Amino acid sequence: MTKAYVGVPCDIEALRKVNAFSKEIGQDWADDILRIGLFCRENWAYSCFRALIEDDYGTKMEDVLKFDIKKGNIIAHLKDGETLTFPLEKSKPYVRMGCQVCLDFAAELADISIGAVGTPAKWSTVIARSTIGNDIVERAAREGYIELKPIDEVKPGVKLVTRLTDNKRTENLKEVSEREQAGFKVLHIKTLNDDLDKVREASKGKDFKDLEFDIIDTGLCISCGTCEAVCPEGCIKVIDQKPELRGECKKECYTCYLCCPRTSLPMVYLENHVLGDGEETKRESGVGTYIKIYAARAKDRNILEKGQDGGVVTAILLYALKNGVVDSVISVKKGEDAWKPVPFVSKTDSDLLGTSGTIYSHSPSIPTLKNDSVAQ
Ligand SMILES: Cc1cc2nc3c(=O)[nH]c(=O)nc-3n(C[C@H](O)[C@H](O)[C@H](O)COP(=O)(O)OP(=O)(O)OC[C@H]3O[C@@H](n4cnc5c(N)ncnc54)[C@H](O)[C@@H]3O)c2cc1C
């Protein structure tokens, strides 16, 4: 294990797919990674989120200290102590089109999934899915980085995770059906039960032009940056959330199409093969595959205070970095433009502490993970 990566569910799906085809594409940078997935109902492109806050609600992004989403509202805590609160519903027109057909709320392919729902304020819900994920959570607790409780001991508990997963699926399947009735294909939804052979066969002969036609121009792209990261010619670049071709595809190359998590998503295969089927493994609709589910919070007061919820992502990563479990962490932090996320590689404690908190918009960080891995 050399790197940790933090991302939203679609980022984690992308990494698992690259990993599944690593031999075939001759790239192993996605193989040996601790994948931490954040719960996610939806996401916004930065320019849209900014327009929502500044144009619709007259609040400057640089005046916001922290954003929160609680009980159906977006809450901006301002630096002057005031708060701006408005219904999440008002943000719906700004939500990325790719998010509107995503069925994954709880990052079901991560080693460890972490989110706010299910636990009281300043705690996080932690779903340890893989053996390595559960091992790291338990070691971080034993070494005093986090405090753990079984999820059953807190309210509202895991039933809220299940409810939000079900809500996301129901709403987004309605959107899928509307798009299909309008003549658009939503490819990944059709392939959830496919095996890798079927995915490979469906991808052969398809290059960036097909990716553009099937995914990017139809509003399915989630700007994860996987196409940029896997392109063997280095000629794909995500500019302003949109992948662009900056050169020529190699003859018969279908790497970007094969690895994109929206051309196909063999979810059942990935769940069974990457998260395993050990004695301790359980499967539940609405939660996914897991070993244990906890309520957790950081023990360090500074991490807890700076953290979005329980500061658990930062505390677990700090444990992993300080104990040589990983040598770097790829996540995002605020850039020069207030609240614009930029991919960031943390190698030290202070790097990592500078990344805590949630930024509610997306930045493609998978190319940064690849560059950090191949630079070693
Ligand atoms: C777009 C988005 C939507 C979310 N929606 C929900 C939701 O509906 N329900 C829910 O319960 N939880 C949601 N979360 C997760 C929640 O906001 C917290 O991130 C999570 O509870 C972890 O809190 P923490 O205090 O343990 O993490 P912290 O210790 O504060 O660490 C947060 C980590 O997340 C990383 N991060 C921050 N923003 C992003 C980003 N945009 N992309 C990738 N990594 C990022 C940081 O770099 C840091 O490593 C969402 C997160 C995001 C990014």
Short mmCIF file of N, CA, C and O in Angstrom, two decimals, residues 209-305:
data_model
loop_
_atom_site.label_atom_id
_atom_site.label_comp_id
_atom_site.label_asym_id
_atom_site.label_seq_id
_atom_site.Cartn_x
_atom_site.Cartn_y
_atom_site.Cartn_z
N LYS A 209 -13.21 9.76 -29.82
CA LYS A 209 -14.39 10.32 -30.54
C LYS A 209 -15.67 9.65 -30.06
O LYS A 209 -16.71 10.29 -29.92
N ASP A 210 -15.60 8.33 -29.80
CA ASP A 210 -16.78 7.61 -29.30
C ASP A 210 -17.10 8.04 -27.86
O ASP A 210 -18.26 8.13 -27.48
N LEU A 211 -16.02 8.26 -27.09
CA LEU A 211 -16.22 8.72 -25.71
C LEU A 211 -16.94 10.07 -25.72
O LEU A 211 -17.87 10.32 -24.94
N GLU A 212 -16.52 10.91 -26.63
CA GLU A 212 -17.12 12.23 -26.77
C GLU A 212 -18.61 12.08 -27.14
O GLU A 212 -19.47 12.70 -26.53
N PHE A 213 -18.87 11.23 -28.12
CA PHE A 213 -20.23 11.07 -28.63
C PHE A 213 -21.15 10.41 -27.60
O PHE A 213 -22.28 10.85 -27.39
N ASP A 214 -20.65 9.34 -26.95
CA ASP A 214 -21.51 8.56 -26.05
C ASP A 214 -21.62 9.14 -24.64
O ASP A 214 -22.63 8.94 -23.97
N ILE A 215 -20.57 9.82 -24.19
CA ILE A 215 -20.52 10.20 -22.76
C ILE A 215 -20.42 11.72 -22.56
O ILE A 215 -21.21 12.30 -21.81
N ILE A 216 -19.45 12.34 -23.21
CA ILE A 216 -19.18 13.75 -22.89
C ILE A 216 -20.30 14.65 -23.43
O ILE A 216 -20.87 15.46 -22.70
N ASP A 217 -20.66 14.45 -24.68
CA ASP A 217 -21.68 15.32 -25.28
C ASP A 217 -23.10 15.00 -24.82
O ASP A 217 -24.03 15.75 -25.10
N THR A 218 -23.27 13.86 -24.13
CA THR A 218 -24.63 13.49 -23.70
C THR A 218 -24.85 13.77 -22.21
O THR A 218 -25.85 13.34 -21.64
N GLY A 219 -23.91 14.47 -21.57
CA GLY A 219 -24.10 14.84 -20.16
C GLY A 219 -23.92 13.70 -19.19
O GLY A 219 -24.45 13.72 -18.09
N LEU A 220 -23.15 12.67 -19.58
CA LEU A 220 -22.91 11.56 -18.65
C LEU A 220 -21.55 11.68 -17.96
O LEU A 220 -21.30 11.03 -16.95
N CYS A 221 -20.67 12.51 -18.52
CA CYS A 221 -19.29 12.60 -17.99
C CYS A 221 -19.34 13.18 -16.57
O CYS A 221 -20.06 14.14 -16.31
N ILE A 222 -18.54 12.58 -15.67
CA ILE A 222 -18.49 13.10 -14.31
C ILE A 222 -17.12 13.76 -14.04
O ILE A 222 -16.75 13.99 -12.90
N SER A 223 -16.37 14.02 -15.08
CA SER A 223 -15.11 14.77 -15.00
C SER A 223 -14.13 14.16 -14.01
O SER A 223 -13.42 14.90 -13.33
N CYS A 224 -14.10 12.85 -13.92
CA CYS A 224 -13.19 12.22 -12.95
C CYS A 224 -11.73 12.32 -13.42
O CYS A 224 -10.81 12.20 -12.63
N GLY A 225 -11.54 12.49 -14.75
CA GLY A 225 -10.19 12.62 -15.28
C GLY A 225 -9.53 11.29 -15.59
O GLY A 225 -8.34 11.24 -15.93
N THR A 226 -10.29 10.19 -15.51
CA THR A 226 -9.70 8.87 -15.78
C THR A 226 -9.19 8.78 -17.22
O THR A 226 -8.11 8.24 -17.48
N CYS A 227 -9.94 9.33 -18.16
CA CYS A 227 -9.52 9.28 -19.58
C CYS A 227 -8.16 9.97 -19.73
O CYS A 227 -7.27 9.46 -20.43
N GLU A 228 -7.99 11.11 -19.06
CA GLU A 228 -6.70 11.82 -19.13
C GLU A 228 -5.60 10.94 -18.51
O GLU A 228 -4.50 10.80 -19.08
N ALA A 229 -5.90 10.33 -17.38
CA ALA A 229 -4.88 9.55 -16.67
C ALA A 229 -4.44 8.31 -17.44
O ALA A 229 -3.27 7.96 -17.45
N VAL A 230 -5.39 7.63 -18.10
CA VAL A 230 -5.02 6.35 -18.73
C VAL A 230 -4.53 6.49 -20.17
O VAL A 230 -3.95 5.55 -20.71
N CYS A 231 -4.76 7.63 -20.81
CA CYS A 231 -4.41 7.76 -22.23
C CYS A 231 -2.92 7.47 -22.44
O CYS A 231 -2.07 8.19 -21.90
N PRO A 232 -2.57 6.42 -23.18
CA PRO A 232 -1.16 6.06 -23.32
C PRO A 232 -0.36 7.10 -24.11
O PRO A 232 0.86 7.18 -24.00
N GLU A 233 -1.07 7.93 -24.88
CA GLU A 233 -0.39 8.97 -25.67
C GLU A 233 -0.31 10.30 -24.91
O GLU A 233 0.29 11.26 -25.40
N GLY A 234 -0.97 10.38 -23.77
CA GLY A 234 -1.00 11.62 -23.00
C GLY A 234 -1.68 12.75 -23.76
O GLY A 234 -1.32 13.92 -23.61
N CYS A 235 -2.67 12.41 -24.58
CA CYS A 235 -3.25 13.48 -25.41
C CYS A 235 -4.69 13.83 -25.03
O CYS A 235 -5.39 14.48 -25.79
N ILE A 236 -5.12 13.42 -23.82
CA ILE A 236 -6.43 13.87 -23.34
C ILE A 236 -6.21 14.77 -22.13
O ILE A 236 -5.39 14.46 -21.27
N LYS A 237 -6.92 15.87 -22.09
CA LYS A 237 -6.76 16.81 -20.98
C LYS A 237 -8.16 17.27 -20.56
O LYS A 237 -8.97 17.63 -21.41
N VAL A 238 -8.43 17.25 -19.25
CA VAL A 238 -9.72 17.78 -18.78
C VAL A 238 -9.56 19.29 -18.57
O VAL A 238 -8.77 19.73 -17.73
N ILE A 239 -10.29 20.05 -19.37
CA ILE A 239 -10.23 21.52 -19.27
C ILE A 239 -11.61 21.98 -18.82
O ILE A 239 -12.61 21.67 -19.48
N ASP A 240 -11.66 22.74 -17.72
CA ASP A 240 -12.96 23.21 -17.20
C ASP A 240 -13.98 22.08 -17.15
O ASP A 240 -15.08 22.19 -17.70
N GLN A 241 -13.61 20.98 -16.53
CA GLN A 241 -14.50 19.83 -16.32
C GLN A 241 -14.79 19.01 -17.57
O GLN A 241 -15.54 18.06 -17.52
N LYS A 242 -14.19 19.40 -18.73
CA LYS A 242 -14.54 18.69 -19.96
C LYS A 242 -13.30 18.07 -20.60
O LYS A 242 -12.34 18.78 -20.91
N PRO A 243 -13.30 16.74 -20.80
CA PRO A 243 -12.14 16.12 -21.45
C PRO A 243 -12.03 16.56 -22.91
O PRO A 243 -13.03 16.58 -23.63
N GLU A 244 -10.81 16.93 -23.30
CA GLU A 244 -10.58 17.34 -24.69
C GLU A 244 -9.41 16.56 -25.25
O GLU A 244 -8.48 16.21 -24.53
N LEU A 245 -9.44 16.34 -26.57
CA LEU A 245 -8.35 15.63 -27.24
C LEU A 245 -7.33 16.65 -27.73
O LEU A 245 -7.68 17.58 -28.44
N ARG A 246 -6.09 16.47 -27.30
CA ARG A 246 -5.02 17.41 -27.68
C ARG A 246 -3.97 16.68 -28.50
O ARG A 246 -2.81 16.64 -28.16
N GLY A 247 -4.38 15.94 -29.49
CA GLY A 247 -3.44 15.18 -30.32
C GLY A 247 -4.24 14.15 -31.08
O GLY A 247 -5.43 14.37 -31.35
N GLU A 248 -3.61 13.02 -31.37
CA GLU A 248 -4.34 11.99 -32.14
C GLU A 248 -4.36 10.68 -31.37
O GLU A 248 -3.37 10.30 -30.75
N CYS A 249 -5.50 9.99 -31.46
CA CYS A 249 -5.59 8.68 -30.80
C CYS A 249 -4.67 7.71 -31.54
O CYS A 249 -4.57 7.75 -32.77
N LYS A 250 -4.04 6.80 -30.75
CA LYS A 250 -3.23 5.75 -31.37
C LYS A 250 -4.19 4.78 -32.06
O LYS A 250 -5.29 4.53 -31.56
N LYS A 251 -3.73 4.23 -33.20
CA LYS A 251 -4.60 3.33 -33.97
C LYS A 251 -5.05 2.14 -33.08
O LYS A 251 -4.24 1.56 -32.37
N GLU A 252 -6.29 1.84 -33.11
CA GLU A 252 -6.90 0.72 -32.39
C GLU A 252 -6.85 0.83 -30.87
O GLU A 252 -7.08 -0.14 -30.15
N CYS A 253 -6.50 2.01 -30.35
CA CYS A 253 -6.48 2.17 -28.89
C CYS A 253 -7.90 2.43 -28.39
O CYS A 253 -8.61 3.27 -28.93
N TYR A 254 -8.31 1.68 -27.36
CA TYR A 254 -9.63 1.92 -26.77
C TYR A 254 -9.53 2.08 -25.26
O TYR A 254 -10.50 1.88 -24.52
N THR A 255 -8.33 2.47 -24.79
CA THR A 255 -8.08 2.54 -23.34
C THR A 255 -9.03 3.50 -22.62
O THR A 255 -9.57 3.17 -21.56
N CYS A 256 -9.23 4.70 -23.16
CA CYS A 256 -10.08 5.68 -22.44
C CYS A 256 -11.52 5.18 -22.37
O CYS A 256 -12.18 5.31 -21.34
N TYR A 257 -11.99 4.58 -23.46
CA TYR A 257 -13.37 4.10 -23.49
C TYR A 257 -13.55 2.93 -22.52
O TYR A 257 -14.53 2.83 -21.79
N LEU A 258 -12.55 2.05 -22.49
CA LEU A 258 -12.60 0.88 -21.61
C LEU A 258 -12.64 1.28 -20.14
O LEU A 258 -13.37 0.69 -19.34
N CYS A 259 -11.84 2.28 -19.77
CA CYS A 259 -11.69 2.61 -18.35
C CYS A 259 -12.71 3.63 -17.82
O CYS A 259 -12.86 3.77 -16.60
N CYS A 260 -13.37 4.35 -18.71
CA CYS A 260 -14.35 5.36 -18.26
C CYS A 260 -15.45 4.69 -17.43
O CYS A 260 -16.04 3.69 -17.85
N PRO A 261 -15.78 5.23 -16.24
CA PRO A 261 -16.81 4.58 -15.42
C PRO A 261 -18.23 4.86 -15.89
O PRO A 261 -19.18 4.40 -15.26
N ARG A 262 -18.38 5.56 -17.01
CA ARG A 262 -19.72 5.81 -17.53
C ARG A 262 -20.00 5.11 -18.86
O ARG A 262 -21.14 5.04 -19.28
N THR A 263 -18.95 4.57 -19.52
CA THR A 263 -19.24 3.74 -20.71
C THR A 263 -19.77 2.39 -20.26
O THR A 263 -20.54 1.74 -20.97
N SER A 264 -19.33 1.96 -19.07
CA SER A 264 -19.83 0.73 -18.46
C SER A 264 -19.41 0.72 -17.00
O SER A 264 -18.42 1.37 -16.65
N LEU A 265 -20.18 0.02 -16.19
CA LEU A 265 -19.84 -0.07 -14.77
C LEU A 265 -20.25 -1.44 -14.25
O LEU A 265 -21.38 -1.64 -13.80
N PRO A 266 -19.33 -2.42 -14.35
CA PRO A 266 -19.67 -3.78 -13.91
C PRO A 266 -19.69 -3.88 -12.38
O PRO A 266 -18.86 -4.53 -11.76
N MET A 267 -20.68 -3.23 -11.80
CA MET A 267 -20.74 -3.01 -10.35
C MET A 267 -20.78 -4.33 -9.57
O MET A 267 -20.06 -4.49 -8.58
N VAL A 268 -21.61 -5.26 -10.01
CA VAL A 268 -21.76 -6.50 -9.25
C VAL A 268 -20.44 -7.28 -9.28
O VAL A 268 -19.95 -7.76 -8.25
N TYR A 269 -19.81 -7.33 -10.47
CA TYR A 269 -18.52 -8.02 -10.58
C TYR A 269 -17.50 -7.36 -9.64
O TYR A 269 -16.79 -8.04 -8.89
N LEU A 270 -17.43 -6.03 -9.68
CA LEU A 270 -16.42 -5.33 -8.88
C LEU A 270 -16.68 -5.56 -7.39
O LEU A 270 -15.75 -5.83 -6.62
N GLU A 271 -17.94 -5.46 -6.98
CA GLU A 271 -18.26 -5.68 -5.56
C GLU A 271 -17.81 -7.06 -5.11
O GLU A 271 -17.20 -7.23 -4.06
N ASN A 272 -18.10 -8.07 -5.95
CA ASN A 272 -17.76 -9.44 -5.57
C ASN A 272 -16.26 -9.69 -5.60
O ASN A 272 -15.73 -10.40 -4.76
N HIS A 273 -15.58 -9.11 -6.58
CA HIS A 273 -14.16 -9.44 -6.76
C HIS A 273 -13.21 -8.54 -6.00
O HIS A 273 -12.15 -9.00 -5.59
N VAL A 274 -13.55 -7.25 -5.85
CA VAL A 274 -12.56 -6.41 -5.18
C VAL A 274 -12.81 -6.30 -3.69
O VAL A 274 -11.88 -6.10 -2.93
N LEU A 275 -14.06 -6.43 -3.27
CA LEU A 275 -14.30 -6.33 -1.84
C LEU A 275 -14.34 -7.71 -1.19
O LEU A 275 -14.35 -7.83 0.02
N GLY A 276 -14.34 -8.73 -2.02
CA GLY A 276 -14.18 -10.09 -1.51
C GLY A 276 -15.42 -10.64 -0.84
O GLY A 276 -16.47 -9.99 -0.78
N ASP A 277 -15.25 -11.83 -0.36
CA ASP A 277 -16.37 -12.53 0.24
C ASP A 277 -15.89 -13.29 1.47
O ASP A 277 -16.20 -14.45 1.65
N GLY A 278 -15.14 -12.59 2.31
CA GLY A 278 -14.59 -13.23 3.51
C GLY A 278 -15.71 -13.57 4.48
O GLY A 278 -16.86 -13.17 4.30
N GLU A 279 -15.33 -14.30 5.53
CA GLU A 279 -16.34 -14.72 6.52
C GLU A 279 -17.05 -13.54 7.16
O GLU A 279 -18.22 -13.58 7.49
N GLU A 280 -16.26 -12.44 7.33
CA GLU A 280 -16.83 -11.28 8.02
C GLU A 280 -17.66 -10.39 7.11
O GLU A 280 -18.35 -9.48 7.56
N THR A 281 -17.57 -10.63 5.77
CA THR A 281 -18.21 -9.72 4.82
C THR A 281 -19.72 -9.86 4.81
O THR A 281 -20.25 -10.96 4.77
N LYS A 282 -20.39 -8.71 4.84
CA LYS A 282 -21.87 -8.72 4.79
C LYS A 282 -22.30 -7.88 3.59
O LYS A 282 -21.57 -7.01 3.15
N ARG A 283 -23.49 -8.14 3.11
CA ARG A 283 -24.04 -7.33 2.01
C ARG A 283 -25.45 -6.92 2.37
O ARG A 283 -26.26 -7.75 2.76
N GLU A 284 -25.74 -5.63 2.22
CA GLU A 284 -27.10 -5.15 2.52
C GLU A 284 -27.49 -4.13 1.49
O GLU A 284 -26.68 -3.23 1.20
N SER A 285 -28.68 -4.22 0.99
CA SER A 285 -29.14 -3.23 0.03
C SER A 285 -29.16 -1.85 0.72
O SER A 285 -29.59 -1.73 1.86
N GLY A 286 -28.69 -0.85 0.03
CA GLY A 286 -28.69 0.50 0.60
C GLY A 286 -27.41 0.85 1.32
O GLY A 286 -27.11 2.01 1.55
N VAL A 287 -26.64 -0.16 1.69
CA VAL A 287 -25.35 0.07 2.36
C VAL A 287 -24.22 -0.48 1.51
O VAL A 287 -23.15 0.10 1.39
N GLY A 288 -24.49 -1.63 0.87
CA GLY A 288 -23.47 -2.27 0.03
C GLY A 288 -22.72 -3.34 0.81
O GLY A 288 -23.22 -3.86 1.82
N THR A 289 -21.51 -3.65 0.35
CA THR A 289 -20.68 -4.67 0.97
C THR A 289 -19.90 -4.04 2.13
O THR A 289 -19.35 -2.96 1.96
N TYR A 290 -19.86 -4.71 3.27
CA TYR A 290 -19.08 -4.14 4.37
C TYR A 290 -18.65 -5.21 5.37
O TYR A 290 -19.20 -6.32 5.39
N ILE A 291 -17.68 -4.83 6.18
CA ILE A 291 -17.27 -5.70 7.28
C ILE A 291 -17.86 -5.15 8.59
O ILE A 291 -18.51 -5.87 9.32
N LYS A 292 -17.64 -3.83 8.81
CA LYS A 292 -18.23 -3.23 10.02
C LYS A 292 -18.66 -1.79 9.73
O LYS A 292 -18.07 -1.14 8.85
N ILE A 293 -19.64 -1.32 10.48
CA ILE A 293 -20.06 0.09 10.35
C ILE A 293 -19.94 0.74 11.73
O ILE A 293 -20.42 0.19 12.73
N TYR A 294 -19.27 1.90 11.75
CA TYR A 294 -19.00 2.55 13.02
C TYR A 294 -19.51 3.99 13.01
O TYR A 294 -19.66 4.61 11.96
N ALA A 295 -19.65 4.54 14.24
CA ALA A 295 -19.69 5.99 14.43
C ALA A 295 -18.28 6.33 14.91
O ALA A 295 -17.73 5.61 15.74
N ALA A 296 -17.71 7.39 14.37
CA ALA A 296 -16.31 7.69 14.74
C ALA A 296 -16.08 9.19 14.78
O ALA A 296 -16.81 9.97 14.16
N ARG A 297 -15.07 9.59 15.56
CA ARG A 297 -14.64 10.98 15.52
C ARG A 297 -13.15 11.05 15.86
O ARG A 297 -12.62 10.14 16.54
N ALA A 298 -12.52 12.13 15.40
CA ALA A 298 -11.09 12.30 15.66
C ALA A 298 -10.87 12.58 17.14
O ALA A 298 -11.68 13.26 17.77
N LYS A 299 -9.76 12.06 17.66
CA LYS A 299 -9.48 12.33 19.08
C LYS A 299 -8.78 13.67 19.26
O LYS A 299 -8.93 14.33 20.28
N ASP A 300 -8.02 14.08 18.24
CA ASP A 300 -7.31 15.35 18.32
C ASP A 300 -8.32 16.50 18.16
O ASP A 300 -9.05 16.56 17.17
N ARG A 301 -8.36 17.42 19.13
CA ARG A 301 -9.38 18.47 19.13
C ARG A 301 -9.28 19.37 17.91
O ARG A 301 -10.27 19.83 17.35
N ASN A 302 -8.04 19.63 17.47
CA ASN A 302 -7.82 20.51 16.31
C ASN A 302 -8.38 19.87 15.03
O ASN A 302 -9.06 20.52 14.23
N ILE A 303 -8.12 18.57 14.88
CA ILE A 303 -8.62 17.86 13.69
C ILE A 303 -10.14 17.81 13.72
O ILE A 303 -10.82 18.03 12.71
N LEU A 304 -10.69 17.55 14.91
CA LEU A 304 -12.15 17.47 15.06
C LEU A 304 -12.79 18.82 14.72
O LEU A 304 -13.77 18.90 13.99
N GLU A 305 -12.18 19.88 15.22
CA GLU A 305 -12.73 21.22 14.99
C GLU A 305 -12.67 21.61 13.52
O GLU A 305 -13.62 22.14 12.96
#
